[in-house]
Amino acid sequence: MSAKIGEVTTEATGDVKKTEDVKVQLKVSYSDKIKEMSFKPLEDLKKGDKVKITVEKV
């Protein structure tokens, strides 16, 4: 069972095709360790499009 632990809404910083990788970085504020993840979006994004990132504990 997964549990939602947070979400953030932001904007795409540039045009992204659904064949390109989108990278997301996760960092705890007091740590110098950064976890980077990437995925291919299910649809094209234009600069300025609003996107929501949801984090779940699985």
XYZ file of C-alpha atoms in Angstrom:
58
model
C 0.000 0.000 0.000
C 1.352 3.454 -0.857
C 0.834 6.675 1.076
C 1.055 10.177 -0.374
C 3.628 12.174 1.583
C 3.755 15.375 -0.443
C 3.330 17.180 -3.719
C 4.585 20.280 -5.459
C 3.284 22.255 -8.435
C 5.769 23.956 -10.738
C 6.235 25.020 -14.371
C 8.060 23.347 -17.231
C 11.238 25.363 -17.846
C 11.340 24.534 -21.557
C 9.662 22.569 -24.329
C 9.924 18.794 -23.817
C 8.906 16.113 -26.315
C 7.488 12.854 -24.975
C 10.568 11.082 -26.399
C 12.928 13.121 -24.161
C 13.891 12.528 -20.543
C 12.608 14.779 -17.761
C 14.869 14.818 -14.696
C 13.714 15.381 -11.137
C 16.073 15.933 -8.200
C 15.153 15.069 -4.629
C 17.178 16.577 -1.788
C 16.657 16.764 1.956
C 17.306 20.380 2.969
C 20.085 19.619 5.492
C 21.864 16.971 3.385
C 24.326 17.337 0.531
C 23.064 14.125 -1.098
C 20.853 14.501 -4.170
C 18.865 11.678 -5.748
C 18.200 12.265 -9.449
C 15.467 10.379 -11.293
C 14.349 10.627 -14.900
C 11.265 9.640 -16.874
C 9.701 10.200 -20.267
C 6.506 12.284 -20.086
C 3.328 10.762 -21.522
C 2.663 13.929 -23.542
C 4.651 16.865 -24.920
C 5.210 19.804 -22.575
C 5.555 23.452 -23.541
C 7.552 26.035 -21.597
C 5.341 27.369 -18.796
C 3.004 24.360 -18.625
C 1.995 23.643 -15.027
C 3.082 20.238 -13.735
C 2.431 18.555 -10.386
C 4.927 16.145 -8.850
C 3.528 13.769 -6.222
C 5.739 11.807 -3.817
C 4.436 8.573 -2.315
C 5.892 6.161 0.191
C 5.630 2.666 -1.310
